[in-house]
CSV table of C-alpha atoms in Angstrom, one decimal:
chain,number,residue,atom,x,y,z
S,1,ASN,CA,6.0,7.5,25.9
S,2,PHE,CA,4.5,9.6,22.3
S,3,SER,CA,3.4,12.6,21.6
S,4,ARG,CA,-0.3,12.3,20.8
S,5,VAL,CA,-1.4,13.9,16.7
S,6,THR,CA,-3.9,16.9,17.9
S,7,GLU,CA,-4.8,17.7,14.5
S,8,PHE,CA,-4.6,16.3,11.0
S,9,ILE,CA,-3.7,18.0,7.5
S,10,LEU,CA,-5.8,17.7,4.8
S,11,LEU,CA,-4.4,18.5,1.6
S,12,GLY,CA,-7.3,18.1,-0.1
S,13,LEU,CA,-7.9,17.7,-4.1
S,14,SER,CA,-5.1,20.3,-5.7
S,15,ASP,CA,-2.3,22.3,-4.1
S,16,THR,CA,-3.3,24.7,-7.3
S,17,ARG,CA,-4.4,28.0,-6.3
S,18,GLU,CA,-6.9,27.9,-10.2
S,19,LEU,CA,-7.6,24.9,-10.0
S,20,GLN,CA,-8.9,24.6,-6.1
S,21,VAL,CA,-11.1,28.1,-7.2
S,22,LEU,CA,-12.4,25.9,-10.1
S,23,PHE,CA,-13.9,23.1,-7.5
S,24,PHE,CA,-14.6,25.7,-5.1
S,25,ALA,CA,-17.3,27.1,-8.0
S,26,PHE,CA,-18.1,23.3,-8.9
S,27,PHE,CA,-18.9,22.1,-5.4
S,28,PHE,CA,-20.2,25.0,-4.1
S,29,LEU,CA,-23.4,24.5,-7.1
S,30,ALA,CA,-23.2,20.9,-6.6
S,31,TYR,CA,-23.8,21.4,-2.9
S,32,ALA,CA,-26.7,24.0,-3.9
S,33,MET,CA,-28.1,21.3,-6.4
S,34,VAL,CA,-28.4,18.7,-3.6
S,35,LEU,CA,-30.0,20.8,-0.6
S,36,LEU,CA,-32.9,22.5,-3.4
S,37,GLY,CA,-33.0,19.2,-5.6
S,38,ASN,CA,-33.2,17.4,-2.3
S,39,LEU,CA,-35.0,19.4,0.4
S,40,LEU,CA,-38.1,20.0,-2.9
S,41,ILE,CA,-38.7,16.1,-3.4
S,42,ILE,CA,-39.1,16.1,0.5
S,43,VAL,CA,-41.5,19.4,0.3
S,44,THR,CA,-43.4,18.0,-2.6
S,45,VAL,CA,-44.1,13.9,-0.9
S,46,ARG,CA,-45.1,15.7,2.3
S,47,THR,CA,-47.6,18.3,0.9
S,48,ASP,CA,-49.1,16.1,-1.7
S,49,PRO,CA,-51.5,13.2,-0.1
S,50,LYS,CA,-51.6,11.3,-4.3
S,51,LEU,CA,-47.4,10.5,-3.1
S,52,SER,CA,-48.3,8.7,-0.4
S,53,SER,CA,-47.4,5.0,-1.5
S,54,PRO,CA,-43.9,3.4,0.0
S,55,MET,CA,-42.0,4.0,-2.4
S,56,TYR,CA,-42.5,8.0,-2.0
S,57,PHE,CA,-42.2,7.7,1.5
S,58,LEU,CA,-38.6,5.8,1.3
S,59,LEU,CA,-37.7,8.3,-1.3
S,60,CYS,CA,-38.7,11.1,0.7
S,61,ASN,CA,-35.9,9.2,3.3
S,62,LEU,CA,-33.4,8.7,0.3
S,63,SER,CA,-33.7,12.4,0.3
S,64,PHE,CA,-32.7,13.3,3.6
S,65,ILE,CA,-30.3,10.6,4.2
S,66,ASP,CA,-28.5,12.6,0.6
S,67,ILE,CA,-28.8,15.8,2.7
S,68,CYS,CA,-27.1,14.7,5.8
S,69,CYS,CA,-24.2,12.8,3.7
S,70,THR,CA,-23.1,15.6,1.1
S,71,THR,CA,-23.4,18.2,4.7
S,72,VAL,CA,-21.0,16.2,6.2
S,73,THR,CA,-18.0,17.1,3.9
S,74,SER,CA,-19.2,19.8,1.4
S,75,PRO,CA,-19.2,22.8,4.0
S,76,ARG,CA,-15.5,21.9,5.5
S,77,MET,CA,-14.5,21.1,1.7
S,78,LEU,CA,-15.4,24.3,0.2
S,79,VAL,CA,-14.0,26.3,3.1
S,80,ASP,CA,-10.6,24.4,3.0
S,81,LEU,CA,-10.8,25.5,-0.7
S,82,LEU,CA,-10.1,29.0,0.5
S,83,SER,CA,-7.9,28.9,3.3
S,84,GLN,CA,-4.3,28.6,2.7
S,85,ARG,CA,-3.5,25.8,5.6
S,86,LYS,CA,-6.5,23.3,5.6
S,87,ALA,CA,-6.1,21.7,9.6
S,88,ILE,CA,-8.4,20.2,11.0
S,89,ALA,CA,-8.6,19.1,14.8
S,90,PHE,CA,-8.6,15.5,15.8
S,91,GLU,CA,-11.8,15.3,17.5
S,92,GLU,CA,-13.4,16.8,14.3
S,93,CYS,CA,-12.1,14.5,11.9
S,94,ILE,CA,-13.4,11.7,14.4
S,95,ALA,CA,-17.1,13.2,14.1
S,96,GLN,CA,-16.9,13.7,10.8
S,97,MET,CA,-15.6,10.2,10.3
S,98,PHE,CA,-18.5,8.9,12.2
S,99,PHE,CA,-21.1,11.0,11.1
S,100,LEU,CA,-20.1,10.0,7.0
S,101,HIS,CA,-20.1,6.7,7.7
S,102,PHE,CA,-23.4,6.4,10.1
S,103,VAL,CA,-25.7,8.3,7.0
S,104,GLY,CA,-23.3,6.1,4.6
S,105,ALA,CA,-24.0,2.8,5.8
S,106,SER,CA,-28.2,4.2,6.7
S,107,GLU,CA,-28.2,5.1,2.8
S,108,MET,CA,-26.8,1.8,1.7
S,109,PHE,CA,-29.7,0.0,3.9
S,110,LEU,CA,-32.1,2.3,2.6
S,111,LEU,CA,-31.5,1.9,-1.0
S,112,THR,CA,-31.3,-2.4,-0.5
S,113,VAL,CA,-35.3,-1.1,0.9
S,114,MET,CA,-35.8,0.7,-1.9
S,115,ALA,CA,-35.0,-1.9,-4.3
S,116,TYR,CA,-37.1,-4.4,-1.9
S,117,ASP,CA,-40.2,-2.1,-2.2
S,118,ARG,CA,-39.9,-2.1,-6.4
S,119,TYR,CA,-39.7,-6.0,-6.1
S,120,THR,CA,-42.3,-6.4,-4.1
S,121,ALA,CA,-44.6,-3.7,-6.0
S,122,ILE,CA,-44.4,-5.8,-9.5
S,123,CYS,CA,-43.6,-9.5,-8.1
S,124,LYS,CA,-46.6,-9.6,-5.4
S,125,PRO,CA,-48.8,-7.1,-6.8
S,126,LEU,CA,-51.5,-8.1,-4.8
S,127,HIS,CA,-49.5,-8.8,-1.5
S,128,TYR,CA,-48.1,-5.3,-1.7
S,129,THR,CA,-50.4,-3.1,0.4
S,130,ALA,CA,-50.2,-5.9,3.4
S,131,ILE,CA,-46.3,-6.7,2.8
S,132,MET,CA,-45.2,-2.8,2.5
S,133,SER,CA,-47.4,-0.9,4.7
S,134,ARG,CA,-46.8,1.9,6.9
S,135,PRO,CA,-45.9,0.4,10.1
S,136,VAL,CA,-43.8,-2.1,8.2
S,137,CYS,CA,-42.1,0.4,6.1
S,138,TRP,CA,-41.3,3.0,9.8
S,139,VAL,CA,-40.1,-0.3,10.8
S,140,LEU,CA,-37.3,-1.0,8.3
S,141,VAL,CA,-36.2,2.9,8.2
S,142,SER,CA,-35.3,2.5,11.8
S,143,ALA,CA,-33.7,-0.6,11.0
S,144,CYS,CA,-31.5,1.6,8.4
S,145,TRP,CA,-30.8,4.2,10.9
S,146,ALA,CA,-30.0,1.6,13.7
S,147,GLY,CA,-27.8,-0.7,10.8
S,148,GLY,CA,-26.2,2.2,10.6
S,149,PHE,CA,-25.4,3.5,14.2
S,150,LEU,CA,-23.4,-0.1,15.1
S,151,HIS,CA,-21.7,0.5,11.8
S,152,SER,CA,-20.4,3.4,12.1
S,153,ILE,CA,-19.8,3.3,15.8
S,154,VAL,CA,-17.3,-0.1,15.4
S,155,GLN,CA,-15.3,1.9,12.5
S,156,THR,CA,-14.7,4.9,15.3
S,157,LEU,CA,-13.9,2.7,17.9
S,158,LEU,CA,-11.4,0.7,15.7
S,159,THR,CA,-10.0,3.7,14.7
S,160,MET,CA,-9.7,6.0,18.1
S,161,GLN,CA,-8.1,3.0,19.8
S,162,LEU,CA,-4.9,3.1,17.7
S,163,PRO,CA,-1.9,4.9,18.6
S,164,PHE,CA,-1.3,8.7,16.4
S,165,CYS,CA,2.1,9.7,16.7
S,166,GLY,CA,4.0,10.7,13.8
S,167,PRO,CA,2.8,12.2,10.2
S,168,ASN,CA,-0.2,14.1,10.4
S,169,THR,CA,-0.8,14.6,7.4
S,170,ILE,CA,-3.9,13.0,5.4
S,171,ASP,CA,-4.2,13.0,1.0
S,172,ASN,CA,-7.7,13.6,1.1
S,173,TYR,CA,-10.7,16.6,1.5
S,174,PHE,CA,-12.3,14.7,4.0
S,175,CYS,CA,-11.7,11.9,7.4
S,176,ASP,CA,-11.7,8.6,6.3
S,177,VAL,CA,-10.9,5.6,7.4
S,178,PRO,CA,-8.5,4.4,4.7
S,179,PRO,CA,-6.8,7.3,4.9
S,180,VAL,CA,-6.1,8.0,8.7
S,181,ILE,CA,-5.3,4.7,9.9
S,182,ARG,CA,-2.2,5.0,7.1
S,183,LEU,CA,-0.8,7.0,9.9
S,184,ALA,CA,-1.0,5.4,12.8
S,185,CYS,CA,2.1,4.5,14.7
S,186,THR,CA,1.6,0.6,15.2
S,187,ASP,CA,0.7,-2.2,12.9
S,188,ILE,CA,-2.6,-2.1,11.4
S,189,TYR,CA,-3.1,-5.0,9.7
S,190,VAL,CA,-5.6,-7.0,11.9
S,191,THR,CA,-7.8,-3.5,12.8
S,192,GLU,CA,-7.1,-2.7,8.4
S,193,TRP,CA,-9.2,-6.4,8.2
S,194,LEU,CA,-11.3,-5.9,10.0
S,195,MET,CA,-13.0,-2.7,9.0
S,196,ALA,CA,-12.7,-4.1,5.6
S,197,SER,CA,-14.8,-6.9,6.2
S,198,ASN,CA,-16.9,-4.7,7.8
S,199,SER,CA,-17.4,-1.7,5.3
S,200,GLY,CA,-16.4,-3.6,2.7
S,201,LEU,CA,-19.0,-6.4,3.1
S,202,ILE,CA,-21.7,-4.0,4.4
S,203,SER,CA,-20.9,-2.1,0.5
S,204,LEU,CA,-20.7,-6.0,-0.9
S,205,VAL,CA,-23.8,-7.7,0.6
S,206,CYS,CA,-26.5,-4.7,-0.2
S,207,PHE,CA,-25.3,-4.3,-3.4
S,208,LEU,CA,-25.6,-8.3,-3.9
S,209,VAL,CA,-29.3,-8.2,-3.1
S,210,LEU,CA,-29.9,-5.4,-5.2
S,211,VAL,CA,-28.7,-6.8,-8.4
S,212,THR,CA,-30.9,-10.3,-7.3
S,213,SER,CA,-33.5,-7.9,-6.6
S,214,TYR,CA,-33.2,-6.3,-10.3
S,215,THR,CA,-32.9,-9.5,-11.8
S,216,PHE,CA,-36.4,-11.4,-10.4
S,217,ILE,CA,-38.2,-8.4,-11.6
S,218,LEU,CA,-36.4,-8.1,-15.5
S,219,VAL,CA,-37.5,-11.9,-15.8
S,220,THR,CA,-41.1,-10.9,-14.2
S,221,ILE,CA,-41.3,-8.1,-16.6
S,222,ARG,CA,-40.5,-10.9,-19.9
S,223,VAL,CA,-43.4,-12.3,-19.1
S,224,ARG,CA,-46.1,-9.4,-17.7
S,225,PHE,CA,-46.5,-6.7,-20.5
S,226,THR,CA,-48.5,-4.3,-19.1
S,227,GLU,CA,-48.1,-0.5,-19.0
S,228,GLY,CA,-47.9,-1.0,-15.2
S,229,HIS,CA,-44.6,-3.2,-15.2
S,230,TRP,CA,-43.1,-0.9,-18.2
S,231,LYS,CA,-43.6,2.6,-15.7
S,232,ALA,CA,-42.3,0.2,-12.6
S,233,LEU,CA,-39.3,-0.6,-14.7
S,234,SER,CA,-38.5,2.8,-15.4
S,235,THR,CA,-38.8,3.5,-11.9
S,236,CYS,CA,-36.0,0.4,-11.0
S,237,ALA,CA,-33.7,2.6,-14.4
S,238,SER,CA,-33.0,5.5,-12.3
S,239,HIS,CA,-32.9,3.1,-9.0
S,240,VAL,CA,-30.0,1.2,-11.0
S,241,MET,CA,-28.0,4.3,-12.1
S,242,VAL,CA,-28.5,5.4,-8.3
S,243,VAL,CA,-27.3,2.6,-6.7
S,244,THR,CA,-24.0,2.5,-9.4
S,245,LEU,CA,-23.2,5.5,-8.2
S,246,PHE,CA,-23.2,4.8,-5.1
S,247,PHE,CA,-21.6,0.9,-4.8
S,248,VAL,CA,-19.0,0.3,-7.0
S,249,PRO,CA,-16.6,3.0,-5.4
S,250,CYS,CA,-17.7,2.4,-2.1
S,251,ILE,CA,-16.9,-1.6,-2.7
S,252,PHE,CA,-13.9,-0.4,-4.7
S,253,ILE,CA,-12.5,1.5,-1.6
S,254,TYR,CA,-13.3,-0.5,1.4
S,255,LEU,CA,-13.1,-3.6,0.0
S,256,ARG,CA,-9.5,-4.0,0.5
S,257,PRO,CA,-6.5,-3.8,2.3
S,258,PHE,CA,-6.1,-0.2,3.0
S,259,SER,CA,-2.5,0.5,3.5
S,260,THR,CA,-1.3,-1.1,-0.1
S,261,PHE,CA,-3.0,1.5,-2.4
S,262,PRO,CA,-3.1,5.3,-2.6
S,263,SER,CA,-5.5,7.9,-2.1
S,264,ASP,CA,-8.5,7.4,-3.9
S,265,LYS,CA,-9.7,10.9,-2.8
S,266,HIS,CA,-11.0,11.6,-6.5
S,267,ILE,CA,-12.7,8.1,-6.7
S,268,CYS,CA,-14.6,9.7,-2.9
S,269,VAL,CA,-16.0,12.3,-5.3
S,270,ILE,CA,-18.6,10.3,-6.9
S,271,TYR,CA,-20.4,9.1,-4.0
S,272,THR,CA,-20.0,12.5,-1.8
S,273,VAL,CA,-21.0,14.4,-4.8
S,274,PHE,CA,-22.4,13.1,-8.0
S,275,SER,CA,-24.2,10.6,-6.0
S,276,PRO,CA,-26.4,13.0,-4.0
S,277,VAL,CA,-26.5,15.6,-6.8
S,278,MET,CA,-27.5,12.3,-8.8
S,279,ASN,CA,-30.9,11.2,-6.6
S,280,PRO,CA,-32.9,14.3,-7.4
S,281,LEU,CA,-32.5,14.6,-11.0
S,282,ILE,CA,-33.5,11.2,-12.0
S,283,TYR,CA,-36.4,10.5,-9.0
S,284,THR,CA,-37.8,14.3,-10.3
S,285,LEU,CA,-36.6,13.8,-14.7
S,286,ARG,CA,-37.6,10.3,-14.4
S,287,ASN,CA,-41.2,10.4,-12.8
S,288,ASN,CA,-44.0,12.4,-13.9
S,289,GLU,CA,-46.1,12.0,-10.4
S,290,VAL,CA,-43.6,13.6,-8.7
S,291,LYS,CA,-42.8,16.4,-11.5
S,292,ALA,CA,-47.3,17.3,-11.6
S,293,SER,CA,-47.4,17.3,-8.1
S,294,MET,CA,-43.4,20.1,-8.2
S,295,TRP,CA,-45.9,21.9,-10.9
S,296,LYS,CA,-49.0,22.2,-8.7
S,297,LEU,CA,-47.1,23.1,-5.6
S,298,TRP,CA,-45.0,25.7,-7.9
S,299,LYS,CA,-48.7,27.0,-8.7
S,300,ARG,CA,-49.8,27.2,-5.5
């Protein structure tokens, strides 16, 4: 016999009113940049026939995922920053956790596919068109979303089967697996290791695949010093920046026992806010083709 928790209290990033107002202005600007920047990339790629290669098709999907990822957490965080009582219903908390891991894992898989695309373009240029055809790209993107759904549904089901009957205070600005399962009224040793092996291993394996692909690319470029390969290397350099911002915090947070470490809410800001902000900046400012297409779209 126990009373089930019906809502959680989010402590947010700070309890100081002045800092909350400052955070609201900063994160509102960041959210606006994510929406405008990624929407601009999607519209540009969709309207310019020259940007029809697999790289831009995958970039368009990455922009859509970034919009989804930051929309799961940012609007709620902005409202809570101006609220006195930061409460979220149990069902809303579970839903936020589900969609966050759904789009987050999908982005991990998509970044891995983008690395494979760059590896194929640089290391196997003669077979690139046949390997990365449009049907293959659609299959790969669909597999990314399916993998993200399977990952998220496992995390959500493992969380929902836990009893929550005691404390309901979450030391974070959104509902995530580590801070939520710490509140369970039972021993979570097995559950947290199952979740760590799920989220943590996915992050680690995808990151190792990415590092391996970049290693092959660097070895290939050492042998072939052509303008096209240097251009591809520039694209990969920007990709590495996104990967570092996204994967390293995820590996640090999820590939470890959740109950023995304090809250990592300030590290969460990196992959929920900064990484989606950096994507449109990196892929537009470092890509002449995208900048030219955006300028053409603006004049039109």
